[in-house]
Amino acid sequence: MNFADTVLCQRTFFETGATRALEFRRSQLQKLSTALERHESSLLAALQADLRKSPFEGYATELGLLQAEIRHALKNLSRWAAPVRCRTPWFVAPARGWVQLEPFGVALILGPWNYPVQLLLAPLVSAIAAGNCAVLKPSELAPRTAEAITALVRETFAEKFITVANGGADVAEALLREQFDKIFFTGSTRVGRAVMAAAAQHLTPVTLELGGKCPVIVCADAAVEQAARRIVWGKFMNAGQTCVAPDFVLVQRDVQDAFVAALKKNVLEFYGADASQSTDYGRIVNKRHFERLVNYLRDGKIVHGGEYDVKDLFLAPTILTEVLPESPVMQEEIFGPILPVLTFDQLDDALARLRGRPTPLALYIFTRNRAMEARVLQETRSGGACVNDVVSHMVGTGLPFGGLGESGMGAYHGRAGFDACSHQRSVLRRATWLDTPFRYLPPKISLAGLKRALRVLLGD
Ligand code: NAD
């Protein structure tokens, strides 16, 4: 496999300067939006075939979010792309300084299988808005969706501008041997490391959107019933296969029983007594992940769910209690519909349990006490956080979305995505009618004089 020609073809097109024109970028974003509408039914059917995602969930969590990203980019593009004036030091006066945001060139976007449309195409919206060409590599684990996206892209864009390469790890590795100008990867921490190592060969800038175990702290003063409802919503959508899904809950002992009862009640309300019959409940992506998840059922007391059917890759929404912190379910990212609930007495204990763990992509705290909230935010680290909610910080275009440490680097959505796909080029333009001799050799003042002068001439 050799993608040298693909990259060369895109770089040649990029170098014509065509993608830099804001009008070009707008028209391509508009084309993407129209294509998403035209291909809506095939994309939703593919999501249903790959992950048993209902059309409601498919639209709410994938296509709807993409359309919002596109609308936002179209509305703000001129502002984002405008040069930003910056101060220049006195010793070059008269001069003007500014930062102009420029496209990197040819971007490689590698996507995962869990939100296979949104997580491949939202970075594409940022890449197009910023004026880049792009090669997309959808996940091979959502094959119908990869096929539907390929059809959409081939019909909508010239290959020299946006193209798709399909396949598994071997294709991704072959792509990574080429010299891209930007790599945008969403997936596991393990593969993220390999992507960064490959990028280092060409010193290509990377954005890494990775995974991790997102903890939830539920304090005794929280609105417990509401907390449970919000957690059930975020945990069991897409059968728990969401990078920002609550991974496990630490609940304060006084409210544990009420909280667990509210979790059960909400699972029943959302998915019925037999979730396998619910049209709103997804399936596990494949047998390997299914078997991994079923093994976790041994790691605690099943207080709700636990039913499974390998033929259908069905695993019921499951709540575990009496889970030991050192058990496997508490070591690895669960990425499935199993929610371990552990208890704590004092906030100190909860925070101590989080200390020393890899930095998660998100952290959630349920409390009505601002001091408690502030303490948790101050004493923990995570890519993003929600207070009294889960998942919602990554919805929409206002808040940058990204990880930290093991959960990734860089951020996107809205303006942050545009910035992630742009180089900040600093430019200083000097006038020619004045040329102070001050800096030229031989020195015209003493060292002490230079020190005094620089304080004035460099400012600040
Ligand atoms: P993955 O890392 O297995 O695969 C992601 C992509 O990398 C796929 O396109 C795959 O083909 C490719 N790939 C696989 N092996 C590779 C290799 N050796 N070299 C280069 N590329 C390779 O991830 P996944 O299983 O598709 O997704 C699940 C993981 O992604 C979870 O850890 C989840 O938390 C994380 N995730 C993170 C976000 C986020 O926004 N931060 C979103 C969704 C998923």
XYZ file of C-alpha atoms and ligand atoms in Angstrom:
504
model
C 0.000 0.000 0.000
C 1.386 3.328 -1.011
C -0.390 6.597 -0.452
C 2.413 8.805 -1.747
C 0.434 9.650 -4.898
C -2.674 10.545 -2.901
C -0.737 12.975 -0.725
C 1.202 14.392 -3.676
C -2.015 14.995 -5.615
C -3.554 16.853 -2.654
C -0.397 18.825 -1.931
C -0.202 19.924 -5.554
C -3.781 21.123 -5.358
C -3.151 22.835 -2.014
C -0.188 24.659 -3.483
C -2.367 26.225 -6.170
C -3.814 28.278 -3.297
C -7.393 27.370 -4.243
C -8.328 26.172 -0.741
C -7.187 29.398 0.890
C -9.982 31.498 -0.565
C -12.751 31.936 2.001
C -15.340 31.627 -0.751
C -13.969 28.201 -1.654
C -14.057 27.058 1.972
C -17.638 28.300 2.382
C -18.817 26.562 -0.756
C -17.224 23.263 0.334
C -18.791 23.473 3.793
C -22.113 24.182 2.165
C -21.640 21.165 -0.120
C -20.900 18.984 2.894
C -24.046 20.170 4.632
C -26.201 19.484 1.572
C -24.576 16.081 1.079
C -25.296 15.135 4.700
C -28.950 15.940 4.097
C -29.012 14.022 0.834
C -27.309 10.977 2.380
C -29.165 11.187 5.687
C -31.178 8.003 5.266
C -28.205 5.919 4.094
C -26.030 7.203 6.954
C -28.727 6.546 9.571
C -29.352 3.072 8.125
C -25.609 2.343 8.221
C -25.385 3.434 11.874
C -28.289 1.168 12.663
C -26.648 -1.738 10.844
C -23.248 -1.252 12.492
C -24.258 -0.300 16.037
C -28.060 -0.690 16.168
C -28.213 3.061 16.694
C -31.781 4.294 16.416
C -32.389 7.017 13.809
C -33.265 9.372 16.691
C -29.936 8.749 18.409
C -28.044 8.729 15.110
C -29.381 12.138 14.219
C -29.095 13.614 17.736
C -25.523 12.465 18.368
C -24.014 12.475 14.902
C -25.694 14.254 11.992
C -27.347 16.985 14.069
C -24.064 17.901 15.767
C -22.284 18.011 12.419
C -24.831 20.323 10.885
C -24.448 22.627 13.916
C -20.644 22.647 13.441
C -21.048 23.538 9.773
C -23.581 26.320 10.441
C -21.318 27.768 13.124
C -18.239 27.654 10.873
C -20.111 29.309 7.992
C -21.293 32.070 10.278
C -17.913 32.773 11.870
C -15.397 31.956 9.156
C -14.532 35.534 8.170
C -13.970 36.512 11.781
C -11.840 33.451 12.571
C -9.700 33.893 9.465
C -9.149 37.630 9.897
C -5.586 38.691 10.808
C -5.179 39.717 14.454
C -3.169 42.878 15.140
C -0.375 42.518 17.704
C 2.000 44.975 19.390
C 5.543 45.339 18.104
C 8.541 46.635 20.077
C 9.610 50.274 19.823
C 13.018 49.528 18.434
C 11.496 48.435 15.095
C 9.072 51.378 14.916
C 7.403 52.300 12.705
C 6.128 48.744 12.153
C 2.986 46.706 12.206
C 2.580 43.164 13.545
C -0.175 40.658 13.056
C -0.993 36.957 13.225
C -2.567 35.371 10.210
C -4.055 31.906 10.536
C -2.956 29.725 7.653
C -3.927 26.209 6.640
C -1.343 23.532 7.380
C -1.796 21.850 3.997
C -2.801 18.196 3.727
C -4.466 16.763 6.833
C -4.920 13.115 7.786
C -8.052 12.401 9.842
C -8.309 8.980 11.506
C -11.686 8.114 13.041
C -13.036 5.576 15.556
C -16.121 3.341 15.245
C -18.349 4.518 18.104
C -19.619 7.772 16.560
C -18.227 6.935 13.156
C -19.836 9.804 11.263
C -19.498 12.652 13.724
C -15.973 11.881 14.908
C -14.621 11.600 11.380
C -16.480 14.515 9.827
C -16.438 17.118 12.641
C -12.624 17.330 12.345
C -13.188 17.569 8.583
C -15.417 20.620 9.085
C -12.542 22.257 11.001
C -10.004 21.197 8.366
C -12.079 22.617 5.490
C -12.907 25.815 7.386
C -9.191 26.344 7.971
C -8.419 25.796 4.265
C -6.799 22.352 4.289
C -7.078 19.336 1.999
C -7.820 16.079 3.822
C -7.500 12.309 3.628
C -10.087 10.517 5.772
C -9.628 7.047 7.262
C -12.907 5.770 8.747
C -12.877 2.914 11.246
C -13.040 -0.554 9.755
C -15.161 -1.666 12.730
C -18.182 0.273 11.452
C -17.983 -0.992 7.840
C -21.445 0.035 6.609
C -20.897 3.552 7.873
C -17.447 3.662 6.269
C -19.094 2.653 2.992
C -21.822 5.312 3.309
C -19.261 8.007 4.140
C -17.087 6.953 1.200
C -20.052 7.290 -1.167
C -20.869 10.720 0.247
C -17.301 12.007 -0.004
C -16.692 10.672 -3.532
C -19.898 12.234 -4.768
C -19.304 15.579 -3.059
C -15.618 16.459 -3.251
C -12.838 16.359 -5.793
C -10.301 13.682 -4.817
C -7.495 16.209 -4.974
C -9.272 18.065 -2.140
C -10.927 15.453 0.110
C -10.561 11.713 -0.243
C -11.176 8.506 1.742
C -8.841 5.570 2.362
C -10.576 2.493 3.748
C -9.111 -0.385 5.738
C -7.755 -1.361 9.127
C -4.557 -0.792 11.071
C -2.397 -1.709 8.048
C -3.956 1.071 5.976
C -3.623 3.542 8.860
C 0.036 2.591 9.287
C 0.713 2.994 5.562
C -0.928 6.419 5.624
C 1.130 7.424 8.651
C 4.359 6.697 6.778
C 3.519 9.580 4.439
C 4.308 13.173 5.253
C 1.111 14.934 6.238
C 0.963 18.522 7.457
C -1.525 17.802 10.252
C -2.796 14.596 11.839
C -6.103 14.500 13.665
C -6.632 11.204 15.465
C -9.609 10.041 17.511
C -9.354 6.619 19.146
C -7.663 4.674 21.893
C -4.711 5.835 23.974
C -2.692 2.816 22.794
C -3.055 3.670 19.109
C -2.704 7.381 19.911
C 0.849 6.709 21.094
C 1.648 4.911 17.827
C 0.174 7.792 15.825
C 2.279 10.325 17.713
C 5.425 8.235 17.224
C 4.736 8.072 13.476
C 4.030 11.811 13.348
C 7.365 12.478 15.057
C 9.192 11.083 12.012
C 7.953 14.029 9.963
C 7.466 16.462 12.888
C 3.816 16.667 11.939
C 1.564 18.458 14.461
C -1.074 16.218 16.011
C -4.393 16.541 17.737
C -5.083 13.380 19.741
C -8.617 12.753 20.990
C -8.222 9.665 23.175
C -10.110 7.739 25.835
C -9.948 7.005 29.528
C -12.071 6.249 32.556
C -14.347 9.246 33.192
C -15.266 9.321 36.897
C -18.466 10.687 38.425
C -18.674 11.974 41.991
C -22.154 12.196 43.483
C -22.168 14.108 46.772
C -24.826 13.689 49.441
C -26.207 17.180 48.777
C -26.781 16.506 45.060
C -30.216 16.398 43.443
C -29.935 12.609 43.584
C -32.897 11.600 41.441
C -31.949 14.074 38.719
C -28.274 13.062 38.916
C -29.227 9.423 38.356
C -31.382 10.349 35.366
C -28.621 12.363 33.730
C -26.037 9.658 34.414
C -28.264 6.925 32.950
C -28.753 9.067 29.836
C -25.012 9.606 29.330
C -23.913 6.116 30.315
C -26.240 3.932 28.285
C -26.553 5.913 25.045
C -24.840 3.953 22.273
C -24.722 1.059 24.785
C -22.044 2.814 26.811
C -19.650 3.091 23.865
C -19.047 6.815 24.253
C -15.630 8.294 25.000
C -17.092 10.772 27.512
C -19.590 8.315 29.051
C -19.460 8.133 32.842
C -17.168 5.158 33.445
C -17.795 4.627 37.171
C -19.553 6.462 40.000
C -18.294 7.369 43.456
C -21.380 8.138 45.540
C -21.441 9.441 49.099
C -22.572 6.701 51.438
C -25.638 8.552 52.874
C -27.342 8.654 49.478
C -26.075 5.427 47.943
C -29.330 3.474 48.300
C -31.497 6.287 46.984
C -29.066 6.839 44.105
C -28.925 3.180 43.052
C -32.727 2.930 43.270
C -33.015 6.018 41.041
C -30.538 4.550 38.540
C -32.646 1.382 38.265
C -35.877 3.327 37.929
C -34.481 5.433 35.101
C -32.985 2.473 33.231
C -36.439 0.861 33.341
C -38.097 4.051 32.144
C -35.641 4.539 29.277
C -35.286 0.970 28.014
C -38.098 -1.116 29.615
C -37.806 -4.336 31.591
C -36.175 -6.107 28.640
C -33.774 -3.711 26.923
C -33.205 -6.224 24.111
C -36.702 -5.292 22.898
C -36.080 -1.551 23.019
C -35.584 0.109 19.637
C -33.562 2.792 21.425
C -30.880 0.506 22.823
C -27.673 -0.196 20.904
C -25.463 -3.270 20.554
C -21.811 -3.978 21.261
C -19.681 -3.347 18.188
C -18.136 -6.837 17.901
C -17.483 -10.159 19.644
C -14.064 -9.175 20.972
C -15.454 -6.153 22.819
C -18.527 -8.166 23.859
C -16.398 -10.855 25.530
C -14.228 -8.264 27.221
C -17.343 -6.645 28.697
C -19.007 -9.885 29.819
C -15.868 -10.685 31.842
C -16.385 -7.480 33.849
C -19.733 -8.804 35.136
C -17.758 -10.925 37.602
C -16.206 -7.877 39.210
C -19.127 -6.841 41.429
C -22.654 -7.564 42.546
C -25.133 -7.113 39.694
C -27.975 -5.048 41.139
C -29.571 -4.405 37.773
C -29.198 -5.928 34.280
C -26.446 -8.424 33.594
C -28.400 -10.276 30.871
C -26.600 -10.846 27.587
C -26.921 -12.630 24.267
C -23.766 -13.172 22.269
C -25.645 -13.923 19.012
C -27.192 -10.463 19.085
C -24.168 -8.776 20.760
C -26.685 -7.584 23.347
C -25.572 -6.661 26.844
C -28.247 -5.167 29.107
C -27.691 -1.849 30.906
C -25.976 -3.126 34.022
C -25.301 -1.618 37.449
C -22.613 -3.163 39.647
C -22.070 -2.504 43.350
C -19.580 -3.959 45.841
C -16.803 -3.430 43.306
C -13.218 -3.616 44.529
C -11.072 -0.686 43.343
C -8.378 -3.128 42.203
C -10.725 -5.289 40.072
C -10.256 -5.270 36.237
C -13.463 -3.258 35.660
C -11.866 -0.424 37.647
C -8.536 -0.586 35.785
C -9.441 -0.329 32.097
C -11.796 1.980 30.217
C -15.106 0.055 30.264
C -16.535 1.426 27.001
C -19.776 -0.532 27.399
C -23.062 -0.559 29.333
C -21.689 -1.519 32.758
C -21.750 1.062 35.540
C -19.777 0.277 38.714
C -21.025 2.253 41.725
C -18.562 2.634 44.612
C -19.110 4.538 47.844
C -17.132 7.129 49.761
C -17.576 8.785 53.148
C -15.707 12.078 52.903
C -14.811 14.022 49.766
C -11.156 13.523 50.709
C -11.583 9.769 50.202
C -13.158 10.254 46.767
C -10.387 12.610 45.670
C -7.722 10.240 47.016
C -9.163 7.449 44.867
C -8.852 9.580 41.746
C -5.316 10.709 42.482
C -2.614 8.812 40.626
C -4.997 7.549 37.951
C -4.400 8.437 34.279
C -5.965 11.805 33.369
C -9.513 11.149 32.104
C -11.183 12.811 29.133
C -13.966 14.092 31.400
C -14.827 14.308 35.073
C -18.297 14.813 36.485
C -19.382 16.141 39.855
C -22.898 16.312 41.207
C -23.306 18.753 44.073
C -25.190 21.930 44.898
C -22.357 23.168 47.047
C -20.074 25.619 45.223
C -17.195 25.090 47.639
C -17.315 21.336 47.030
C -17.465 21.910 43.281
C -14.464 24.255 43.437
C -12.463 21.787 45.483
C -13.054 18.943 43.071
C -12.171 21.092 40.063
C -9.048 22.357 41.794
C -7.781 19.023 43.055
C -8.340 16.920 39.952
C -7.281 16.977 36.296
C -9.302 16.011 33.232
C -9.783 17.036 29.603
C -13.177 18.608 30.379
C -15.710 18.564 33.199
C -19.404 18.978 33.946
C -21.024 20.038 37.179
C -24.443 18.447 37.674
C -24.408 16.816 34.265
C -22.484 14.381 32.080
C -21.371 14.458 28.416
C -22.987 17.842 27.672
C -19.750 19.853 27.766
C -18.799 18.250 24.449
C -22.084 19.104 22.759
C -22.159 22.252 20.670
C -19.620 24.679 19.378
C -19.015 26.972 22.366
C -16.664 24.913 24.538
C -13.400 23.489 23.184
C -13.426 19.683 23.473
C -10.272 17.689 24.094
C -8.226 15.576 26.455
C -5.139 15.951 28.591
C -2.289 13.537 29.301
C -3.444 9.990 28.567
C -6.773 11.260 27.214
C -5.129 13.307 24.485
C -3.841 16.713 23.463
C -5.339 19.624 21.587
C -9.006 20.476 21.283
C -11.658 21.155 18.668
C -15.303 22.144 18.071
C -16.124 25.633 16.822
C -13.278 28.120 16.979
C -10.984 25.615 18.729
C -11.261 23.281 15.717
C -10.395 26.062 13.322
C -7.349 26.905 15.426
C -6.329 23.239 15.667
C -6.181 23.046 11.874
C -4.379 26.358 11.375
C -0.829 27.580 11.768
C -0.447 30.912 13.570
C 1.869 32.789 11.274
C 3.307 35.906 12.888
C 4.184 38.683 10.469
C 6.011 41.936 11.146
C 6.092 44.627 8.472
C 8.578 47.496 8.899
C 8.552 50.844 7.257
C 11.526 51.738 5.091
C 11.638 55.496 5.627
C 13.296 55.261 9.037
C 16.202 53.055 10.106
C 17.484 53.789 13.614
C 21.196 52.827 13.794
C 20.831 51.613 17.376
C 21.078 47.838 16.769
C 23.814 47.847 14.158
C 27.442 47.112 14.892
C 29.760 48.433 16.172
C 27.907 49.127 19.479
C 27.097 52.787 19.954
C 26.306 52.652 23.667
C 27.742 50.894 26.735
C 26.313 47.631 28.097
C 24.692 49.549 30.986
C 23.157 51.930 28.465
C 21.878 48.967 26.431
C 20.164 47.494 29.514
C 18.410 50.802 30.226
C 17.474 51.308 26.574
C 16.027 47.815 26.121
C 13.657 48.303 29.055
C 12.160 51.198 27.146
C 12.472 49.903 23.588
C 11.177 46.364 24.155
C 8.369 47.574 26.409
C 6.696 45.737 29.312
P -8.732 2.568 17.911
O -7.613 3.337 18.484
O -8.673 1.098 17.954
O -8.969 2.969 16.366
C -9.067 4.294 15.907
C -8.556 4.389 14.479
O -7.185 4.035 14.450
C -9.251 3.454 13.499
O -9.448 4.143 12.293
C -8.257 2.336 13.330
O -8.321 1.716 12.057
C -6.934 3.052 13.473
N -5.857 2.167 13.933
C -5.969 0.956 14.540
N -4.735 0.454 14.803
C -3.843 1.361 14.347
C -2.420 1.429 14.327
N -1.666 0.453 14.842
N -1.846 2.525 13.810
C -2.595 3.524 13.326
N -3.935 3.510 13.298
C -4.562 2.445 13.798
O -10.022 3.139 18.647
P -11.526 2.641 18.536
O -11.618 1.265 19.129
O -12.047 2.849 17.165
O -12.263 3.680 19.483
C -12.406 3.478 20.845
C -11.453 4.329 21.636
O -11.478 5.663 21.169
C -11.834 4.433 23.100
O -10.667 4.407 23.888
C -12.509 5.779 23.208
O -12.484 6.344 24.476
C -11.728 6.574 22.225
N -12.521 7.683 21.720
C -12.142 8.957 22.019
C -12.911 10.006 21.567
C -12.559 11.433 21.854
O -13.199 12.307 21.286
N -11.596 11.739 22.688
C -14.059 9.764 20.840
C -14.400 8.447 20.551
C -13.620 7.416 20.986
